[in-house]
CSV table of C-alpha atoms in Angstrom, one decimal:
chain,number,residue,atom,x,y,z
A,1,MET,CA,130.0,148.2,196.4
A,2,ASP,CA,129.8,145.8,199.3
A,3,ILE,CA,132.5,143.0,199.2
A,4,ASP,CA,131.8,139.7,201.0
A,5,ILE,CA,128.3,140.2,202.3
A,6,PRO,CA,128.1,137.3,204.6
A,7,GLU,CA,124.9,135.7,203.3
A,8,VAL,CA,126.0,136.1,199.7
A,9,LYS,CA,129.4,134.7,200.4
A,10,ALA,CA,127.8,131.7,202.1
A,11,GLU,CA,125.6,131.1,199.0
A,12,VAL,CA,128.6,131.1,196.6
A,13,GLU,CA,130.7,128.9,198.9
A,14,ALA,CA,127.8,126.4,198.9
A,15,ALA,CA,127.7,126.5,195.1
A,16,PHE,CA,131.4,126.1,194.9
A,17,GLN,CA,131.3,123.1,197.2
A,18,GLU,CA,128.5,121.6,195.1
A,19,TYR,CA,130.6,122.1,192.0
A,20,GLU,CA,133.6,120.4,193.7
A,21,ARG,CA,131.5,117.4,194.8
A,22,ALA,CA,130.1,117.0,191.2
A,23,LEU,CA,133.6,117.4,189.7
A,24,VAL,CA,135.2,114.6,191.8
A,25,THR,CA,132.2,112.3,191.4
A,26,ASN,CA,131.8,113.1,187.7
A,27,ASP,CA,128.2,114.2,188.1
A,28,VAL,CA,128.0,115.7,184.6
A,29,ALA,CA,124.4,116.8,185.1
A,30,ILE,CA,125.3,119.0,188.0
A,31,LEU,CA,128.5,120.3,186.4
A,32,ASP,CA,126.5,121.3,183.3
A,33,ALA,CA,123.8,122.9,185.5
A,34,LEU,CA,126.4,125.0,187.3
A,35,PHE,CA,127.7,126.6,184.1
A,36,LEU,CA,125.6,129.4,182.5
A,37,ASN,CA,123.9,128.0,179.4
A,38,SER,CA,125.2,130.7,177.1
A,39,GLY,CA,127.3,131.1,174.0
A,40,ARG,CA,129.3,133.6,176.1
A,41,THR,CA,130.4,131.2,178.8
A,42,ILE,CA,134.1,130.3,178.5
A,43,ARG,CA,136.2,127.5,180.0
A,44,TYR,CA,140.0,127.3,179.4
A,45,GLY,CA,141.2,123.9,180.5
A,46,ILE,CA,144.6,122.2,180.8
A,47,GLY,CA,144.4,121.0,177.2
A,48,GLU,CA,141.4,122.7,175.7
A,49,ASN,CA,139.8,126.1,175.0
A,50,LEU,CA,136.0,125.9,175.2
A,51,TYR,CA,133.8,128.7,173.9
A,52,GLY,CA,130.1,128.5,174.7
A,53,TYR,CA,128.0,126.1,176.9
A,54,GLY,CA,127.8,123.5,174.1
A,55,GLU,CA,131.5,123.0,173.8
A,56,ILE,CA,131.8,122.9,177.6
A,57,ALA,CA,129.0,120.3,177.9
A,58,ALA,CA,130.5,118.2,175.1
A,59,PHE,CA,133.9,118.2,176.9
A,60,ARG,CA,132.2,117.1,180.2
A,61,ALA,CA,130.4,114.3,178.5
A,62,ALA,CA,133.6,112.9,177.0
A,63,ARG,CA,135.9,113.4,180.0
A,64,PRO,CA,137.3,110.3,181.6
A,65,SER,CA,135.6,109.5,184.9
A,66,THR,CA,138.6,108.1,186.8
A,67,GLY,CA,141.4,109.8,188.8
A,68,LEU,CA,139.2,112.9,189.6
A,69,GLN,CA,139.8,113.0,193.4
A,70,ARG,CA,141.9,116.1,194.4
A,71,MET,CA,142.8,118.1,197.4
A,72,LEU,CA,142.1,121.8,197.4
A,73,GLU,CA,144.4,124.4,198.9
A,74,ARG,CA,144.2,128.1,199.5
A,75,THR,CA,140.7,128.5,198.2
A,76,VAL,CA,139.6,132.2,198.1
A,77,ILE,CA,136.0,133.1,197.3
A,78,THR,CA,135.2,136.8,197.1
A,79,THR,CA,131.8,138.3,196.4
A,80,TYR,CA,131.2,141.7,194.8
A,81,GLY,CA,127.8,143.1,195.6
A,82,ARG,CA,125.0,140.5,195.6
A,83,ASP,CA,125.3,139.2,192.0
A,84,MET,CA,129.0,138.5,191.2
A,85,ALA,CA,131.8,136.5,192.7
A,86,THR,CA,135.2,135.0,192.0
A,87,ALA,CA,136.6,131.7,193.2
A,88,TRP,CA,140.3,130.8,193.1
A,89,THR,CA,141.9,127.6,194.4
A,90,LEU,CA,144.9,125.4,194.1
A,91,PHE,CA,144.6,121.7,193.8
A,92,ARG,CA,146.7,118.5,193.9
A,93,ARG,CA,145.9,115.1,192.4
A,94,ALA,CA,147.8,111.9,192.9
A,95,SER,CA,147.8,111.4,189.2
A,96,SER,CA,149.7,114.7,188.7
A,97,ALA,CA,152.6,114.2,191.1
A,98,GLY,CA,155.0,117.1,191.0
A,99,LYS,CA,152.3,119.4,189.6
A,100,ILE,CA,150.0,121.9,191.2
A,101,GLY,CA,146.7,122.8,189.6
A,102,ARG,CA,145.2,126.3,189.5
A,103,GLN,CA,141.5,126.9,189.0
A,104,SER,CA,139.7,130.2,188.8
A,105,GLN,CA,136.0,130.9,188.2
A,106,VAL,CA,133.7,133.9,187.8
A,107,TRP,CA,130.2,133.2,189.2
A,108,ILE,CA,127.0,135.3,188.6
A,109,ARG,CA,123.6,135.1,190.3
A,110,THR,CA,120.9,134.1,187.9
A,111,PRO,CA,117.2,133.5,188.4
A,112,ASP,CA,118.1,129.8,188.6
A,113,GLY,CA,120.9,130.3,191.2
A,114,TRP,CA,124.7,130.9,191.0
A,115,ARG,CA,126.3,129.9,187.7
A,116,VAL,CA,129.9,129.9,186.4
A,117,VAL,CA,130.4,132.2,183.4
A,118,ALA,CA,134.1,131.9,183.0
A,119,ALA,CA,136.6,129.4,184.2
A,120,HIS,CA,140.3,128.6,183.8
A,121,VAL,CA,142.3,125.5,184.9
A,122,SER,CA,146.0,125.0,184.5
A,123,LEU,CA,148.9,122.9,185.9
A,124,ILE,CA,152.4,124.1,186.8
A,125,ASP,CA,155.4,122.5,188.4
A,126,ALA,CA,155.0,122.4,192.2
A,127,PRO,CA,157.4,124.8,193.9
């Protein structure tokens, strides 16, 4: 298996950046579009465990739209072959002083482009 094929890695990095822009601007349509519309898609959040696209979309629709700006650190995107990738990043928000966030995502290539099939977000005390 080829890891980090340059053109594939560039595609996933672009999808990840699109997700980040949508996240901090609360562009729910783009956020929804970037998750695979499947009952098998999972997102574990800071205070919620979401199973299936419907639960994830409902969470996004109800999420507050303020205080979303954040700074990313140590982002690592790795591709495996041409159709699967992982994205890991740390983040900090002014509203979460003293905490550091952790986000991980599993992305797959679909006929409609790259989509998240599993995600996890958590907060820990900053070291």
